[in-house]
mmCIF file with all atom_site columns, C-alpha atoms in Angstrom:
data_model
loop_
_atom_site.group_PDB
_atom_site.id
_atom_site.type_symbol
_atom_site.label_atom_id
_atom_site.label_alt_id
_atom_site.label_comp_id
_atom_site.label_asym_id
_atom_site.label_entity_id
_atom_site.label_seq_id
_atom_site.pdbx_PDB_ins_code
_atom_site.Cartn_x
_atom_site.Cartn_y
_atom_site.Cartn_z
_atom_site.occupancy
_atom_site.B_iso_or_equiv
_atom_site.pdbx_formal_charge
_atom_site.auth_seq_id
_atom_site.auth_comp_id
_atom_site.auth_asym_id
_atom_site.auth_atom_id
_atom_site.pdbx_PDB_model_num
ATOM 1   C CA . UNK A 1 1   ? 31.480 -13.319 10.864  1.00 76.00 ? 97  UNK A CA 1
ATOM 2   C CA . UNK A 1 2   ? 29.395 -11.731 13.553  1.00 84.00 ? 98  UNK A CA 1
ATOM 3   C CA . UNK A 1 3   ? 25.728 -12.553 13.973  1.00 90.00 ? 99  UNK A CA 1
ATOM 4   C CA . UNK A 1 4   ? 22.738 -11.904 16.177  1.00 94.00 ? 100 UNK A CA 1
ATOM 5   C CA . UNK A 1 5   ? 19.901 -14.285 16.922  1.00 95.00 ? 101 UNK A CA 1
ATOM 6   C CA . UNK A 1 6   ? 16.527 -13.243 18.243  1.00 96.00 ? 102 UNK A CA 1
ATOM 7   C CA . UNK A 1 7   ? 14.864 -16.621 18.619  1.00 95.00 ? 103 UNK A CA 1
ATOM 8   C CA . UNK A 1 8   ? 11.320 -15.379 19.111  1.00 95.00 ? 104 UNK A CA 1
ATOM 9   C CA . UNK A 1 9   ? 9.406  -13.744 16.283  1.00 93.00 ? 105 UNK A CA 1
ATOM 10  C CA . UNK A 1 10  ? 6.814  -12.495 18.749  1.00 96.00 ? 106 UNK A CA 1
ATOM 11  C CA . UNK A 1 11  ? 6.488  -12.191 22.504  1.00 97.00 ? 107 UNK A CA 1
ATOM 12  C CA . UNK A 1 12  ? 3.105  -11.729 24.144  1.00 98.00 ? 108 UNK A CA 1
ATOM 13  C CA . UNK A 1 13  ? 2.860  -10.491 27.702  1.00 98.00 ? 109 UNK A CA 1
ATOM 14  C CA . UNK A 1 14  ? 0.045  -9.175  29.866  1.00 98.00 ? 110 UNK A CA 1
ATOM 15  C CA . UNK A 1 15  ? 0.200  -5.563  30.966  1.00 98.00 ? 111 UNK A CA 1
ATOM 16  C CA . UNK A 1 16  ? 1.898  -5.263  34.333  1.00 97.00 ? 112 UNK A CA 1
ATOM 17  C CA . UNK A 1 17  ? 3.826  -8.501  33.968  1.00 98.00 ? 113 UNK A CA 1
ATOM 18  C CA . UNK A 1 18  ? 7.589  -8.650  33.512  1.00 98.00 ? 114 UNK A CA 1
ATOM 19  C CA . UNK A 1 19  ? 8.839  -9.023  29.961  1.00 97.00 ? 115 UNK A CA 1
ATOM 20  C CA . UNK A 1 20  ? 11.953 -10.541 28.419  1.00 98.00 ? 116 UNK A CA 1
ATOM 21  C CA . UNK A 1 21  ? 13.052 -10.298 24.798  1.00 98.00 ? 117 UNK A CA 1
ATOM 22  C CA . UNK A 1 22  ? 15.894 -12.679 24.057  1.00 98.00 ? 118 UNK A CA 1
ATOM 23  C CA . UNK A 1 23  ? 19.079 -12.030 22.123  1.00 98.00 ? 119 UNK A CA 1
ATOM 24  C CA . UNK A 1 24  ? 22.214 -14.080 21.604  1.00 97.00 ? 120 UNK A CA 1
ATOM 25  C CA . UNK A 1 25  ? 25.227 -13.059 19.586  1.00 96.00 ? 121 UNK A CA 1
ATOM 26  C CA . UNK A 1 26  ? 28.418 -14.262 18.001  1.00 93.00 ? 122 UNK A CA 1
ATOM 27  C CA . UNK A 1 27  ? 31.357 -11.915 17.489  1.00 89.00 ? 123 UNK A CA 1
ATOM 28  C CA . UNK A 1 28  ? 35.131 -11.873 17.574  1.00 84.00 ? 124 UNK A CA 1
ATOM 29  C CA . UNK A 1 29  ? 36.657 -9.973  20.446  1.00 84.00 ? 125 UNK A CA 1
ATOM 30  C CA . UNK A 1 30  ? 34.659 -8.208  23.082  1.00 86.00 ? 126 UNK A CA 1
ATOM 31  C CA . UNK A 1 31  ? 31.129 -7.317  22.006  1.00 91.00 ? 127 UNK A CA 1
ATOM 32  C CA . UNK A 1 32  ? 29.460 -3.965  21.870  1.00 92.00 ? 128 UNK A CA 1
ATOM 33  C CA . UNK A 1 33  ? 25.732 -4.637  22.212  1.00 95.00 ? 129 UNK A CA 1
ATOM 34  C CA . UNK A 1 34  ? 22.721 -2.455  21.506  1.00 95.00 ? 130 UNK A CA 1
ATOM 35  C CA . UNK A 1 35  ? 18.952 -2.580  21.722  1.00 97.00 ? 131 UNK A CA 1
ATOM 36  C CA . UNK A 1 36  ? 16.689 -0.488  19.517  1.00 96.00 ? 132 UNK A CA 1
ATOM 37  C CA . UNK A 1 37  ? 12.895 -0.168  19.368  1.00 96.00 ? 133 UNK A CA 1
ATOM 38  C CA . UNK A 1 38  ? 10.814 0.533   16.278  1.00 93.00 ? 134 UNK A CA 1
ATOM 39  C CA . UNK A 1 39  ? 7.241  1.765   16.442  1.00 91.00 ? 135 UNK A CA 1
ATOM 40  C CA . UNK A 1 40  ? 5.001  1.313   13.371  1.00 85.00 ? 136 UNK A CA 1
ATOM 41  C CA . UNK A 1 41  ? 6.081  3.383   10.380  1.00 79.00 ? 137 UNK A CA 1
ATOM 42  C CA . UNK A 1 42  ? 8.926  4.939   12.329  1.00 83.00 ? 138 UNK A CA 1
ATOM 43  C CA . UNK A 1 43  ? 12.685 4.670   12.417  1.00 86.00 ? 139 UNK A CA 1
ATOM 44  C CA . UNK A 1 44  ? 14.648 2.818   15.057  1.00 91.00 ? 140 UNK A CA 1
ATOM 45  C CA . UNK A 1 45  ? 15.117 4.467   18.436  1.00 93.00 ? 141 UNK A CA 1
ATOM 46  C CA . UNK A 1 46  ? 18.115 3.678   20.603  1.00 93.00 ? 142 UNK A CA 1
ATOM 47  C CA . UNK A 1 47  ? 17.222 2.084   23.956  1.00 96.00 ? 143 UNK A CA 1
ATOM 48  C CA . UNK A 1 48  ? 20.478 1.051   25.616  1.00 96.00 ? 144 UNK A CA 1
ATOM 49  C CA . UNK A 1 49  ? 23.952 -0.315  25.044  1.00 94.00 ? 145 UNK A CA 1
ATOM 50  C CA . UNK A 1 50  ? 26.582 -2.448  26.709  1.00 95.00 ? 146 UNK A CA 1
ATOM 51  C CA . UNK A 1 51  ? 30.192 -1.503  26.174  1.00 90.00 ? 147 UNK A CA 1
ATOM 52  C CA . UNK A 1 52  ? 31.987 -2.590  29.319  1.00 87.00 ? 148 UNK A CA 1
ATOM 53  C CA . UNK A 1 53  ? 31.506 -2.634  33.066  1.00 88.00 ? 149 UNK A CA 1
ATOM 54  C CA . UNK A 1 54  ? 28.385 -3.659  34.933  1.00 91.00 ? 150 UNK A CA 1
ATOM 55  C CA . UNK A 1 55  ? 26.569 -6.533  33.257  1.00 94.00 ? 151 UNK A CA 1
ATOM 56  C CA . UNK A 1 56  ? 23.176 -4.976  33.963  1.00 96.00 ? 152 UNK A CA 1
ATOM 57  C CA . UNK A 1 57  ? 22.570 -1.977  31.752  1.00 96.00 ? 153 UNK A CA 1
ATOM 58  C CA . UNK A 1 58  ? 19.694 0.434   32.291  1.00 96.00 ? 154 UNK A CA 1
ATOM 59  C CA . UNK A 1 59  ? 18.147 2.334   29.406  1.00 94.00 ? 155 UNK A CA 1
ATOM 60  C CA . UNK A 1 60  ? 15.188 4.386   28.276  1.00 92.00 ? 156 UNK A CA 1
ATOM 61  C CA . UNK A 1 61  ? 11.536 3.828   29.234  1.00 93.00 ? 157 UNK A CA 1
ATOM 62  C CA . UNK A 1 62  ? 12.407 1.559   32.169  1.00 95.00 ? 158 UNK A CA 1
ATOM 63  C CA . UNK A 1 63  ? 14.107 -1.068  30.049  1.00 97.00 ? 159 UNK A CA 1
ATOM 64  C CA . UNK A 1 64  ? 17.257 -2.870  31.088  1.00 97.00 ? 160 UNK A CA 1
ATOM 65  C CA . UNK A 1 65  ? 19.407 -5.598  29.616  1.00 98.00 ? 161 UNK A CA 1
ATOM 66  C CA . UNK A 1 66  ? 21.699 -8.165  31.117  1.00 96.00 ? 162 UNK A CA 1
ATOM 67  C CA . UNK A 1 67  ? 24.972 -9.076  29.461  1.00 96.00 ? 163 UNK A CA 1
ATOM 68  C CA . UNK A 1 68  ? 25.988 -12.685 30.008  1.00 96.00 ? 164 UNK A CA 1
ATOM 69  C CA . UNK A 1 69  ? 29.373 -13.453 28.511  1.00 94.00 ? 165 UNK A CA 1
ATOM 70  C CA . UNK A 1 70  ? 29.324 -17.208 29.124  1.00 95.00 ? 166 UNK A CA 1
ATOM 71  C CA . UNK A 1 71  ? 25.949 -17.569 27.421  1.00 96.00 ? 167 UNK A CA 1
ATOM 72  C CA . UNK A 1 72  ? 26.714 -14.876 24.812  1.00 96.00 ? 168 UNK A CA 1
ATOM 73  C CA . UNK A 1 73  ? 23.362 -13.319 25.550  1.00 97.00 ? 169 UNK A CA 1
ATOM 74  C CA . UNK A 1 74  ? 22.010 -9.833  25.992  1.00 98.00 ? 170 UNK A CA 1
ATOM 75  C CA . UNK A 1 75  ? 18.345 -10.206 26.914  1.00 98.00 ? 171 UNK A CA 1
ATOM 76  C CA . UNK A 1 76  ? 16.132 -7.143  27.167  1.00 98.00 ? 172 UNK A CA 1
ATOM 77  C CA . UNK A 1 77  ? 13.933 -6.906  30.244  1.00 98.00 ? 173 UNK A CA 1
ATOM 78  C CA . UNK A 1 78  ? 11.369 -4.721  31.925  1.00 98.00 ? 174 UNK A CA 1
ATOM 79  C CA . UNK A 1 79  ? 9.802  -5.400  35.326  1.00 97.00 ? 175 UNK A CA 1
ATOM 80  C CA . UNK A 1 80  ? 6.303  -4.261  34.387  1.00 97.00 ? 176 UNK A CA 1
ATOM 81  C CA . UNK A 1 81  ? 5.114  -4.087  30.781  1.00 97.00 ? 177 UNK A CA 1
ATOM 82  C CA . UNK A 1 82  ? 2.959  -1.270  29.418  1.00 97.00 ? 178 UNK A CA 1
ATOM 83  C CA . UNK A 1 83  ? 0.625  -1.455  26.438  1.00 96.00 ? 179 UNK A CA 1
ATOM 84  C CA . UNK A 1 84  ? 2.666  1.371   24.928  1.00 95.00 ? 180 UNK A CA 1
ATOM 85  C CA . UNK A 1 85  ? 5.730  -0.912  24.920  1.00 96.00 ? 181 UNK A CA 1
ATOM 86  C CA . UNK A 1 86  ? 4.171  -2.859  22.049  1.00 96.00 ? 182 UNK A CA 1
ATOM 87  C CA . UNK A 1 87  ? 6.624  -2.480  19.185  1.00 96.00 ? 183 UNK A CA 1
ATOM 88  C CA . UNK A 1 88  ? 9.392  -4.222  17.251  1.00 95.00 ? 184 UNK A CA 1
ATOM 89  C CA . UNK A 1 89  ? 12.653 -4.669  19.144  1.00 97.00 ? 185 UNK A CA 1
ATOM 90  C CA . UNK A 1 90  ? 16.054 -5.128  17.540  1.00 96.00 ? 186 UNK A CA 1
ATOM 91  C CA . UNK A 1 91  ? 19.231 -6.399  19.139  1.00 96.00 ? 187 UNK A CA 1
ATOM 92  C CA . UNK A 1 92  ? 22.533 -5.420  17.507  1.00 94.00 ? 188 UNK A CA 1
ATOM 93  C CA . UNK A 1 93  ? 26.199 -6.295  17.960  1.00 92.00 ? 189 UNK A CA 1
ATOM 94  C CA . UNK A 1 94  ? 29.510 -4.887  16.894  1.00 86.00 ? 190 UNK A CA 1
ATOM 95  C CA . UNK A 1 95  ? 32.876 -6.509  17.409  1.00 78.00 ? 191 UNK A CA 1
ATOM 96  C CA . UNK A 1 96  ? 35.878 -4.817  18.920  1.00 71.00 ? 192 UNK A CA 1
ATOM 97  C CA . UNK A 1 97  ? 38.765 -6.752  17.452  1.00 65.00 ? 193 UNK A CA 1
ATOM 98  C CA . UNK A 1 98  ? 40.801 -5.286  14.627  1.00 62.00 ? 194 UNK A CA 1
ATOM 99  C CA . UNK A 1 99  ? 39.677 -2.013  13.112  1.00 63.00 ? 195 UNK A CA 1
ATOM 100 C CA . UNK A 1 100 ? 36.291 -1.307  11.629  1.00 67.00 ? 196 UNK A CA 1
ATOM 101 C CA . UNK A 1 101 ? 33.393 -3.677  12.067  1.00 70.00 ? 197 UNK A CA 1
ATOM 102 C CA . UNK A 1 102 ? 29.864 -2.903  11.037  1.00 78.00 ? 198 UNK A CA 1
ATOM 103 C CA . UNK A 1 103 ? 26.867 -3.219  13.322  1.00 84.00 ? 199 UNK A CA 1
ATOM 104 C CA . UNK A 1 104 ? 24.843 -6.365  12.714  1.00 88.00 ? 200 UNK A CA 1
ATOM 105 C CA . UNK A 1 105 ? 21.164 -6.393  13.615  1.00 90.00 ? 201 UNK A CA 1
ATOM 106 C CA . UNK A 1 106 ? 18.924 -9.267  14.561  1.00 92.00 ? 202 UNK A CA 1
ATOM 107 C CA . UNK A 1 107 ? 15.736 -9.957  12.671  1.00 90.00 ? 203 UNK A CA 1
ATOM 108 C CA . UNK A 1 108 ? 13.625 -8.282  15.324  1.00 93.00 ? 204 UNK A CA 1
ATOM 109 C CA . UNK A 1 109 ? 11.086 -9.464  17.893  1.00 96.00 ? 205 UNK A CA 1
ATOM 110 C CA . UNK A 1 110 ? 7.561  -8.137  17.943  1.00 95.00 ? 206 UNK A CA 1
ATOM 111 C CA . UNK A 1 111 ? 6.417  -7.406  21.477  1.00 97.00 ? 207 UNK A CA 1
ATOM 112 C CA . UNK A 1 112 ? 2.690  -7.414  22.066  1.00 97.00 ? 208 UNK A CA 1
ATOM 113 C CA . UNK A 1 113 ? 1.517  -6.214  25.476  1.00 97.00 ? 209 UNK A CA 1
ATOM 114 C CA . UNK A 1 114 ? -2.040 -7.282  26.142  1.00 97.00 ? 210 UNK A CA 1
ATOM 115 C CA . UNK A 1 115 ? -4.249 -4.992  28.239  1.00 95.00 ? 211 UNK A CA 1
ATOM 116 C CA . UNK B 2 1   ? 19.610 19.727  16.868  1.00 53.00 ? 43  UNK B CA 1
ATOM 117 C CA . UNK B 2 2   ? 17.528 18.087  14.196  1.00 71.00 ? 44  UNK B CA 1
ATOM 118 C CA . UNK B 2 3   ? 17.714 14.338  13.967  1.00 90.00 ? 45  UNK B CA 1
ATOM 119 C CA . UNK B 2 4   ? 18.591 12.291  10.927  1.00 95.00 ? 46  UNK B CA 1
ATOM 120 C CA . UNK B 2 5   ? 16.430 13.515  8.068   1.00 96.00 ? 47  UNK B CA 1
ATOM 121 C CA . UNK B 2 6   ? 15.392 11.268  5.237   1.00 97.00 ? 48  UNK B CA 1
ATOM 122 C CA . UNK B 2 7   ? 13.385 12.261  2.205   1.00 96.00 ? 49  UNK B CA 1
ATOM 123 C CA . UNK B 2 8   ? 11.127 11.487  0.681   1.00 97.00 ? 50  UNK B CA 1
ATOM 124 C CA . UNK B 2 9   ? 9.212  9.522   3.314   1.00 95.00 ? 51  UNK B CA 1
ATOM 125 C CA . UNK B 2 10  ? 7.335  7.654   0.633   1.00 97.00 ? 52  UNK B CA 1
ATOM 126 C CA . UNK B 2 11  ? 8.423  7.073   -2.951  1.00 98.00 ? 53  UNK B CA 1
ATOM 127 C CA . UNK B 2 12  ? 6.535  5.293   -5.695  1.00 98.00 ? 54  UNK B CA 1
ATOM 128 C CA . UNK B 2 13  ? 8.373  4.265   -8.836  1.00 98.00 ? 55  UNK B CA 1
ATOM 129 C CA . UNK B 2 14  ? 7.425  2.239   -11.875 1.00 98.00 ? 56  UNK B CA 1
ATOM 130 C CA . UNK B 2 15  ? 9.580  -0.700  -12.835 1.00 98.00 ? 57  UNK B CA 1
ATOM 131 C CA . UNK B 2 16  ? 12.630 0.483   -14.737 1.00 98.00 ? 58  UNK B CA 1
ATOM 132 C CA . UNK B 2 17  ? 12.706 3.964   -13.243 1.00 98.00 ? 59  UNK B CA 1
ATOM 133 C CA . UNK B 2 18  ? 15.379 5.325   -10.930 1.00 98.00 ? 60  UNK B CA 1
ATOM 134 C CA . UNK B 2 19  ? 14.917 5.928   -7.217  1.00 98.00 ? 61  UNK B CA 1
ATOM 135 C CA . UNK B 2 20  ? 16.976 8.471   -5.276  1.00 98.00 ? 62  UNK B CA 1
ATOM 136 C CA . UNK B 2 21  ? 16.820 8.394   -1.516  1.00 98.00 ? 63  UNK B CA 1
ATOM 137 C CA . UNK B 2 22  ? 18.359 11.204  0.511   1.00 98.00 ? 64  UNK B CA 1
ATOM 138 C CA . UNK B 2 23  ? 19.739 11.245  4.009   1.00 98.00 ? 65  UNK B CA 1
ATOM 139 C CA . UNK B 2 24  ? 20.962 14.254  5.941   1.00 97.00 ? 66  UNK B CA 1
ATOM 140 C CA . UNK B 2 25  ? 22.855 13.084  9.034   1.00 95.00 ? 67  UNK B CA 1
ATOM 141 C CA . UNK B 2 26  ? 22.632 14.749  12.392  1.00 93.00 ? 68  UNK B CA 1
ATOM 142 C CA . UNK B 2 27  ? 24.697 17.884  12.736  1.00 90.00 ? 69  UNK B CA 1
ATOM 143 C CA . UNK B 2 28  ? 28.303 16.994  13.476  1.00 87.00 ? 70  UNK B CA 1
ATOM 144 C CA . UNK B 2 29  ? 27.943 13.416  12.268  1.00 89.00 ? 71  UNK B CA 1
ATOM 145 C CA . UNK B 2 30  ? 30.313 12.359  9.525   1.00 88.00 ? 72  UNK B CA 1
ATOM 146 C CA . UNK B 2 31  ? 29.410 8.672   9.283   1.00 90.00 ? 73  UNK B CA 1
ATOM 147 C CA . UNK B 2 32  ? 26.338 7.361   7.503   1.00 93.00 ? 74  UNK B CA 1
ATOM 148 C CA . UNK B 2 33  ? 24.916 3.867   7.264   1.00 93.00 ? 75  UNK B CA 1
ATOM 149 C CA . UNK B 2 34  ? 22.142 2.608   4.994   1.00 96.00 ? 76  UNK B CA 1
ATOM 150 C CA . UNK B 2 35  ? 19.921 -0.344  5.876   1.00 95.00 ? 77  UNK B CA 1
ATOM 151 C CA . UNK B 2 36  ? 17.077 -2.048  4.056   1.00 96.00 ? 78  UNK B CA 1
ATOM 152 C CA . UNK B 2 37  ? 14.107 -3.476  5.889   1.00 93.00 ? 79  UNK B CA 1
ATOM 153 C CA . UNK B 2 38  ? 12.048 -6.043  4.039   1.00 86.00 ? 80  UNK B CA 1
ATOM 154 C CA . UNK B 2 39  ? 8.816  -7.403  5.518   1.00 75.00 ? 81  UNK B CA 1
ATOM 155 C CA . UNK B 2 40  ? 9.517  -10.386 7.749   1.00 69.00 ? 82  UNK B CA 1
ATOM 156 C CA . UNK B 2 41  ? 13.273 -10.097 7.140   1.00 71.00 ? 83  UNK B CA 1
ATOM 157 C CA . UNK B 2 42  ? 14.506 -7.583  9.654   1.00 79.00 ? 84  UNK B CA 1
ATOM 158 C CA . UNK B 2 43  ? 17.162 -4.989  9.049   1.00 87.00 ? 85  UNK B CA 1
ATOM 159 C CA . UNK B 2 44  ? 19.905 -5.648  6.509   1.00 90.00 ? 86  UNK B CA 1
ATOM 160 C CA . UNK B 2 45  ? 23.107 -3.621  6.333   1.00 91.00 ? 87  UNK B CA 1
ATOM 161 C CA . UNK B 2 46  ? 23.818 -2.160  2.923   1.00 95.00 ? 88  UNK B CA 1
ATOM 162 C CA . UNK B 2 47  ? 26.647 0.372   3.051   1.00 95.00 ? 89  UNK B CA 1
ATOM 163 C CA . UNK B 2 48  ? 28.739 2.486   5.409   1.00 92.00 ? 90  UNK B CA 1
ATOM 164 C CA . UNK B 2 49  ? 30.113 5.817   4.271   1.00 93.00 ? 91  UNK B CA 1
ATOM 165 C CA . UNK B 2 50  ? 32.181 8.645   5.581   1.00 91.00 ? 92  UNK B CA 1
ATOM 166 C CA . UNK B 2 51  ? 32.380 11.992  3.830   1.00 90.00 ? 93  UNK B CA 1
ATOM 167 C CA . UNK B 2 52  ? 33.557 11.281  0.270   1.00 90.00 ? 94  UNK B CA 1
ATOM 168 C CA . UNK B 2 53  ? 34.490 7.673   1.091   1.00 93.00 ? 95  UNK B CA 1
ATOM 169 C CA . UNK B 2 54  ? 32.772 4.314   0.968   1.00 94.00 ? 96  UNK B CA 1
ATOM 170 C CA . UNK B 2 55  ? 34.074 2.301   3.909   1.00 91.00 ? 97  UNK B CA 1
ATOM 171 C CA . UNK B 2 56  ? 32.023 -0.882  3.599   1.00 91.00 ? 98  UNK B CA 1
ATOM 172 C CA . UNK B 2 57  ? 29.629 -1.741  0.803   1.00 93.00 ? 99  UNK B CA 1
ATOM 173 C CA . UNK B 2 58  ? 29.482 -5.456  1.488   1.00 91.00 ? 100 UNK B CA 1
ATOM 174 C CA . UNK B 2 59  ? 25.696 -5.383  1.782   1.00 92.00 ? 101 UNK B CA 1
ATOM 175 C CA . UNK B 2 60  ? 25.031 -3.592  -1.474  1.00 95.00 ? 102 UNK B CA 1
ATOM 176 C CA . UNK B 2 61  ? 23.704 -5.582  -4.425  1.00 94.00 ? 103 UNK B CA 1
ATOM 177 C CA . UNK B 2 62  ? 26.341 -5.759  -7.122  1.00 91.00 ? 104 UNK B CA 1
ATOM 178 C CA . UNK B 2 63  ? 24.195 -4.121  -9.764  1.00 95.00 ? 105 UNK B CA 1
ATOM 179 C CA . UNK B 2 64  ? 21.838 -1.126  -9.924  1.00 97.00 ? 106 UNK B CA 1
ATOM 180 C CA . UNK B 2 65  ? 22.606 0.136   -6.403  1.00 98.00 ? 107 UNK B CA 1
ATOM 181 C CA . UNK B 2 66  ? 25.051 2.881   -5.535  1.00 97.00 ? 108 UNK B CA 1
ATOM 182 C CA . UNK B 2 67  ? 25.637 5.247   -2.644  1.00 97.00 ? 109 UNK B CA 1
ATOM 183 C CA . UNK B 2 68  ? 27.554 8.421   -2.062  1.00 96.00 ? 110 UNK B CA 1
ATOM 184 C CA . UNK B 2 69  ? 28.180 10.907  0.710   1.00 96.00 ? 111 UNK B CA 1
ATOM 185 C CA . UNK B 2 70  ? 29.672 14.026  -0.832  1.00 94.00 ? 112 UNK B CA 1
ATOM 186 C CA . UNK B 2 71  ? 31.634 16.677  0.962   1.00 90.00 ? 113 UNK B CA 1
ATOM 187 C CA . UNK B 2 72  ? 28.613 18.943  0.829   1.00 91.00 ? 114 UNK B CA 1
ATOM 188 C CA . UNK B 2 73  ? 25.017 17.837  0.921   1.00 93.00 ? 115 UNK B CA 1
ATOM 189 C CA . UNK B 2 74  ? 23.165 14.700  1.918   1.00 96.00 ? 116 UNK B CA 1
ATOM 190 C CA . UNK B 2 75  ? 24.051 11.089  1.399   1.00 97.00 ? 117 UNK B CA 1
ATOM 191 C CA . UNK B 2 76  ? 22.278 9.578   -1.596  1.00 98.00 ? 118 UNK B CA 1
ATOM 192 C CA . UNK B 2 77  ? 21.241 5.984   -2.129  1.00 98.00 ? 119 UNK B CA 1
ATOM 193 C CA . UNK B 2 78  ? 20.507 5.456   -5.791  1.00 98.00 ? 120 UNK B CA 1
ATOM 194 C CA . UNK B 2 79  ? 18.670 2.514   -7.276  1.00 98.00 ? 121 UNK B CA 1
ATOM 195 C CA . UNK B 2 80  ? 18.626 2.286   -11.032 1.00 98.00 ? 122 UNK B CA 1
ATOM 196 C CA . UNK B 2 81  ? 16.049 0.372   -13.074 1.00 98.00 ? 123 UNK B CA 1
ATOM 197 C CA . UNK B 2 82  ? 13.999 -0.536  -10.040 1.00 98.00 ? 124 UNK B CA 1
ATOM 198 C CA . UNK B 2 83  ? 12.207 -3.876  -9.823  1.00 97.00 ? 125 UNK B CA 1
ATOM 199 C CA . UNK B 2 84  ? 9.342  -5.007  -7.608  1.00 95.00 ? 126 UNK B CA 1
ATOM 200 C CA . UNK B 2 85  ? 11.782 -6.745  -5.269  1.00 94.00 ? 127 UNK B CA 1
ATOM 201 C CA . UNK B 2 86  ? 13.314 -3.366  -4.392  1.00 96.00 ? 128 UNK B CA 1
ATOM 202 C CA . UNK B 2 87  ? 10.126 -2.402  -2.573  1.00 96.00 ? 129 UNK B CA 1
ATOM 203 C CA . UNK B 2 88  ? 11.151 -1.969  1.042   1.00 96.00 ? 130 UNK B CA 1
ATOM 204 C CA . UNK B 2 89  ? 11.815 0.554   3.755   1.00 95.00 ? 131 UNK B CA 1
ATOM 205 C CA . UNK B 2 90  ? 15.277 2.091   3.522   1.00 97.00 ? 132 UNK B CA 1
ATOM 206 C CA . UNK B 2 91  ? 16.750 3.520   6.685   1.00 95.00 ? 133 UNK B CA 1
ATOM 207 C CA . UNK B 2 92  ? 19.697 5.790   7.120   1.00 95.00 ? 134 UNK B CA 1
ATOM 208 C CA . UNK B 2 93  ? 21.625 6.096   10.366  1.00 93.00 ? 135 UNK B CA 1
ATOM 209 C CA . UNK B 2 94  ? 24.411 8.438   11.354  1.00 92.00 ? 136 UNK B CA 1
ATOM 210 C CA . UNK B 2 95  ? 27.059 8.607   14.029  1.00 87.00 ? 137 UNK B CA 1
ATOM 211 C CA . UNK B 2 96  ? 29.711 11.186  14.916  1.00 82.00 ? 138 UNK B CA 1
ATOM 212 C CA . UNK B 2 97  ? 32.527 8.754   14.299  1.00 73.00 ? 139 UNK B CA 1
ATOM 213 C CA . UNK B 2 98  ? 33.245 5.114   13.676  1.00 67.00 ? 140 UNK B CA 1
ATOM 214 C CA . UNK B 2 99  ? 33.836 4.490   17.372  1.00 72.00 ? 141 UNK B CA 1
ATOM 215 C CA . UNK B 2 100 ? 32.179 1.210   18.394  1.00 68.00 ? 142 UNK B CA 1
ATOM 216 C CA . UNK B 2 101 ? 31.161 2.847   21.686  1.00 75.00 ? 143 UNK B CA 1
ATOM 217 C CA . UNK B 2 102 ? 28.912 5.205   19.829  1.00 80.00 ? 144 UNK B CA 1
ATOM 218 C CA . UNK B 2 103 ? 25.389 4.236   18.921  1.00 86.00 ? 145 UNK B CA 1
ATOM 219 C CA . UNK B 2 104 ? 23.925 5.268   15.594  1.00 87.00 ? 146 UNK B CA 1
ATOM 220 C CA . UNK B 2 105 ? 20.842 7.454   15.268  1.00 91.00 ? 147 UNK B CA 1
ATOM 221 C CA . UNK B 2 106 ? 18.228 6.488   12.703  1.00 92.00 ? 148 UNK B CA 1
ATOM 222 C CA . UNK B 2 107 ? 16.045 8.480   10.375  1.00 94.00 ? 149 UNK B CA 1
ATOM 223 C CA . UNK B 2 108 ? 12.344 7.791   9.825   1.00 93.00 ? 150 UNK B CA 1
ATOM 224 C CA . UNK B 2 109 ? 13.034 5.872   6.665   1.00 95.00 ? 151 UNK B CA 1
ATOM 225 C CA . UNK B 2 110 ? 11.944 6.052   3.042   1.00 97.00 ? 152 UNK B CA 1
ATOM 226 C CA . UNK B 2 111 ? 9.322  3.574   1.978   1.00 95.00 ? 153 UNK B CA 1
ATOM 227 C CA . UNK B 2 112 ? 9.871  2.662   -1.639  1.00 97.00 ? 154 UNK B CA 1
ATOM 228 C CA . UNK B 2 113 ? 7.074  1.041   -3.573  1.00 97.00 ? 155 UNK B CA 1
ATOM 229 C CA . UNK B 2 114 ? 7.747  -0.234  -7.058  1.00 97.00 ? 156 UNK B CA 1
ATOM 230 C CA . UNK B 2 115 ? 4.641  -0.698  -9.170  1.00 97.00 ? 157 UNK B CA 1
#
């Protein structure tokens, strides 16, 4: 069974500092990996995805994520955090082996950017 | 192109009543997913539907919950005889196909409160 772990319930970072939100996964076959962001009382917004190719994926709002196959990780990063980045971030994975597989989401990490 | 539309945004039901949550996917999307978000528990997959077919309902509770996606009209998530534990945010997502390359787009959610 596939799974996603987001080991940190909350990440605090000062405005202007780099941020990292961690994600590790377990899946059969090659992974398809996604990051979503959720602002209060809103739905999830797609940020970026890794399907194949370059391990460093660039997405919306200056975010990027690095796929590391050996560590089965897909950490979300941004060089300089903004207060407006404060939100709930979800990592998700989908397997590629054998037919249909649903997307599995992590529990979410709350990012707090401190002015 | 309107996004994924969910209604109502907020729904209050008394214990024992029925709740009907509607989801209109993005134009051209034929795949719908329902997720439940409980406080402190992240996003839980419930069911995956194509037009007139349930593909995966492994996340649906065995009793009281049902979902459909008819040929015409929105997808409906139906909860019969609601209990306090059903209080949660229910999110619908849609995609144009079941291709793992394709990310899903989320609606704003329906917040169900059972009193």
